[in-house]
Coordinates of C-alpha atoms in Angstrom, one line a residue:
Chain A
D1 CA 96.3 85.3 92.1
A2 CA 93.0 87.2 93.6
K3 CA 92.2 90.8 93.0
T4 CA 92.3 93.6 95.2
T5 CA 90.3 97.2 95.2
Q6 CA 92.0 100.4 96.8
P7 CA 91.0 104.2 96.3
N8 CA 92.8 106.0 93.4
S9 CA 93.5 108.9 96.0
M10 CA 93.8 109.5 99.4
E11 CA 94.9 112.9 101.8
S12 CA 96.5 113.1 105.1
N13 CA 97.6 115.7 106.7
E14 CA 101.3 115.6 108.6
E15 CA 102.1 113.9 111.9
E16 CA 98.7 112.2 111.5
P17 CA 97.6 108.3 110.9
V18 CA 97.0 107.2 107.9
H19 CA 94.8 104.2 107.2
L20 CA 94.9 103.2 103.6
P21 CA 92.2 100.1 102.9
C22 CA 92.6 97.6 100.4
N23 CA 89.5 95.3 99.6
H24 CA 90.6 91.6 98.6
S25 CA 87.1 89.8 98.7
T26 CA 88.3 87.1 96.7
I27 CA 91.3 85.8 98.6
S28 CA 92.4 82.4 98.7
G29 CA 93.7 80.8 101.8
T30 CA 97.4 80.9 100.2
D31 CA 97.5 84.6 99.3
Y32 CA 100.0 87.0 100.9
I33 CA 99.0 90.2 102.1
H34 CA 101.9 92.7 100.5
W35 CA 102.3 96.4 100.8
Y36 CA 104.4 98.1 98.6
R37 CA 104.9 101.5 98.0
Q38 CA 106.6 104.1 95.2
L39 CA 108.2 107.8 95.4
P40 CA 108.1 110.0 92.4
S41 CA 110.6 108.8 89.9
Q42 CA 111.7 105.6 91.9
G43 CA 111.4 101.9 92.0
P44 CA 109.1 100.7 94.4
E45 CA 109.8 99.9 98.4
Y46 CA 108.5 96.9 100.4
V47 CA 106.6 98.2 103.5
I48 CA 104.7 94.9 104.9
H49 CA 103.5 92.1 104.7
G50 CA 100.9 89.3 106.0
L51 CA 98.9 86.0 106.3
T52 CA 96.2 86.3 109.0
S53 CA 97.7 88.3 112.0
N54 CA 98.1 91.8 112.1
V55 CA 101.9 92.8 111.6
N56 CA 104.2 95.3 112.6
N57 CA 107.2 97.1 111.5
R58 CA 108.9 100.3 112.0
M59 CA 107.4 101.8 108.5
A60 CA 103.8 100.9 109.2
S61 CA 101.3 98.4 110.6
L62 CA 98.8 96.1 108.2
A63 CA 95.5 95.3 110.5
I64 CA 94.3 92.4 108.6
A65 CA 90.1 92.1 109.0
E66 CA 89.3 88.3 110.7
D67 CA 87.9 87.3 107.5
R68 CA 90.9 88.7 105.3
K69 CA 88.4 90.0 103.2
S70 CA 90.1 93.4 103.9
S71 CA 92.6 94.9 105.3
T72 CA 94.2 98.1 106.2
L73 CA 97.4 99.5 105.9
I74 CA 98.6 102.3 109.1
L75 CA 100.9 104.9 109.1
H76 CA 101.3 105.6 112.2
R77 CA 102.7 109.4 112.2
A78 CA 102.5 110.7 108.2
T79 CA 105.4 112.7 107.0
L80 CA 106.0 114.9 103.6
R81 CA 108.1 111.7 102.7
D82 CA 105.2 109.5 102.7
A83 CA 103.4 111.1 100.0
A84 CA 103.5 107.8 97.5
V85 CA 101.8 105.5 95.4
Y86 CA 101.1 102.9 98.0
Y87 CA 100.2 99.2 96.2
C88 CA 98.0 96.2 98.1
I89 CA 99.1 93.0 96.4
L90 CA 97.8 89.2 96.8
K91 CA 101.0 86.5 96.1
V92 CA 100.6 83.2 96.7
W93 CA 103.8 82.0 97.9
G94 CA 106.5 81.9 94.8
N95 CA 104.5 83.4 92.6
K96 CA 105.1 86.9 91.0
L97 CA 103.9 90.7 92.1
T98 CA 101.2 91.8 90.6
F99 CA 100.8 95.5 90.8
G100 CA 97.6 97.3 90.1
T101 CA 97.0 100.7 90.5
G102 CA 97.3 101.6 93.9
T103 CA 96.5 104.7 96.3
Q104 CA 98.0 107.8 95.9
L105 CA 98.6 109.5 99.0
K106 CA 99.6 113.3 99.4
V107 CA 100.3 114.6 102.7
E108 CA 100.2 118.4 103.3
L109 CA 102.1 120.3 106.0
Chain B
G1 CA 120.5 96.0 104.1
A2 CA 118.8 94.8 100.7
V3 CA 120.2 97.1 97.9
V4 CA 120.0 96.7 94.6
S5 CA 121.7 99.4 92.2
Q6 CA 120.4 100.0 88.8
H7 CA 122.5 101.7 86.0
P8 CA 122.6 103.7 84.6
S9 CA 119.5 106.2 85.5
W10 CA 118.9 107.4 82.3
V11 CA 119.8 107.0 78.5
I12 CA 118.8 109.1 75.7
C13 CA 119.8 107.8 72.4
K14 CA 118.8 107.2 68.6
S15 CA 116.4 105.4 67.4
G16 CA 117.9 101.6 65.9
T17 CA 120.8 101.6 68.7
S18 CA 120.8 98.8 71.3
V19 CA 120.9 99.6 75.4
K20 CA 122.1 97.7 77.7
I21 CA 120.8 98.2 81.7
E22 CA 122.4 96.6 84.3
C23 CA 121.0 95.4 87.9
R24 CA 123.5 94.9 90.7
S25 CA 122.3 93.2 94.4
L26 CA 124.8 94.9 96.1
D27 CA 124.8 92.9 99.3
F28 CA 123.1 89.7 98.8
Q29 CA 122.8 87.3 96.4
A30 CA 119.4 87.3 94.6
T31 CA 118.1 83.8 93.5
T32 CA 115.4 85.9 91.3
M33 CA 115.6 88.9 89.4
F34 CA 112.6 90.3 87.9
W35 CA 112.2 93.3 85.2
Y36 CA 109.2 95.7 85.0
R37 CA 108.4 98.2 83.2
Q38 CA 106.5 101.5 83.7
F39 CA 105.0 103.7 81.2
P40 CA 103.7 107.3 82.4
K41 CA 101.0 107.2 84.7
Q42 CA 101.0 103.6 84.8
S43 CA 101.4 100.9 87.0
L44 CA 104.1 98.6 86.7
M45 CA 104.1 95.9 84.0
L46 CA 106.1 92.3 84.7
M47 CA 108.4 92.0 82.0
A48 CA 110.0 88.9 82.9
T49 CA 111.4 86.3 85.5
S50 CA 115.0 85.5 85.2
N51 CA 117.2 82.7 87.8
E52 CA 120.7 83.2 87.6
G53 CA 121.8 80.7 85.0
S54 CA 118.8 80.2 83.3
K55 CA 116.7 80.9 80.8
A56 CA 114.4 84.1 81.4
T57 CA 110.9 83.1 82.1
Y58 CA 108.6 86.1 79.7
E59 CA 105.8 87.4 80.2
Q60 CA 103.1 87.0 77.4
G61 CA 103.6 89.9 75.1
V62 CA 107.1 90.5 76.1
E63 CA 109.5 90.0 72.8
K64 CA 112.1 87.4 73.7
D65 CA 114.3 88.4 71.1
K66 CA 114.2 92.4 71.5
F67 CA 114.6 92.3 75.2
L68 CA 117.5 89.9 76.1
I69 CA 117.8 89.2 79.4
N70 CA 121.2 87.6 81.1
H71 CA 121.6 86.5 84.6
A72 CA 125.0 85.5 84.9
S73 CA 125.6 85.6 88.0
L74 CA 123.5 85.8 91.7
T75 CA 124.4 89.5 92.0
L76 CA 123.8 90.8 88.6
S77 CA 121.2 90.7 85.9
T78 CA 121.3 93.0 82.3
L79 CA 118.4 93.6 80.2
T80 CA 119.1 94.7 76.8
V81 CA 116.7 96.2 74.2
T82 CA 117.6 96.2 71.1
S83 CA 117.3 98.2 67.9
A84 CA 115.6 100.1 70.1
H85 CA 112.7 102.3 68.9
P86 CA 110.6 105.6 70.7
E87 CA 107.8 103.4 71.9
D88 CA 110.5 101.5 73.8
S89 CA 110.9 105.1 75.5
S90 CA 110.0 104.2 79.1
F91 CA 111.3 103.8 83.0
Y92 CA 112.2 100.0 83.4
I93 CA 112.8 98.6 86.6
C94 CA 114.5 95.8 88.1
S95 CA 113.9 94.0 91.5
A96 CA 115.6 91.2 93.3
R97 CA 114.5 88.7 95.8
I98 CA 116.3 86.5 98.4
G99 CA 115.7 82.8 98.7
D100 CA 112.2 81.3 99.1
G101 CA 109.0 82.9 97.3
N102 CA 107.7 84.8 100.0
Q103 CA 110.5 87.0 101.4
P104 CA 109.7 91.1 99.9
Q105 CA 111.1 91.8 96.8
H106 CA 114.0 94.9 96.2
F107 CA 113.8 97.5 94.2
G108 CA 116.2 99.6 92.3
D109 CA 115.9 102.9 91.1
G110 CA 114.8 102.4 87.9
T111 CA 115.8 103.7 84.2
R112 CA 114.7 106.1 82.1
L113 CA 114.9 105.4 79.0
S114 CA 114.3 108.0 75.6
I115 CA 114.9 106.7 72.0
L116 CA 114.7 109.6 69.5

């Protein structure tokens, strides 16, 4: 599976939108873009995934660039509970989830 | 839905003992279960993948005789750390997946293992 590049950390204020970027310039046509997050001392939690089209669910939105070389996870209104490490992972159908270092999101009042 | 329960949450034991960690999918049947290890300030590292009724597939560098995985049913997988030593102290996390290879993985809350 191709690699992703994410900023080490980002900060946000509570109740403001957060845009978490992910670069994946070597993405292949069969790579799905998955996002997970990990709160302190817990296992990861699935957030969202997509292939080509933008995706929305109750937790977040995923915006995928037209050339698929980058994507952005959007949290519409950050809360203190959203403070976590966010992982952007490329995964081919059936393959394993391989975690990188992710982005540490800090949310302040 | 899709809850994965991991037990125990934490365990402290003496060097040389064996420790068993259970991973259960509570409200679904998991075709595949995964075991990860996470050291402080580091990312998750996949240790092995197991499918119900068959032998686990271990990642390179993971000793299969030390980390015994049993996936006896569609709702239960166990990881046994045999003859544990202080360097095995880590955060062990399991996950389970329903159905095909692009479904989300659902993770347990992890087991913090400390070997004295």
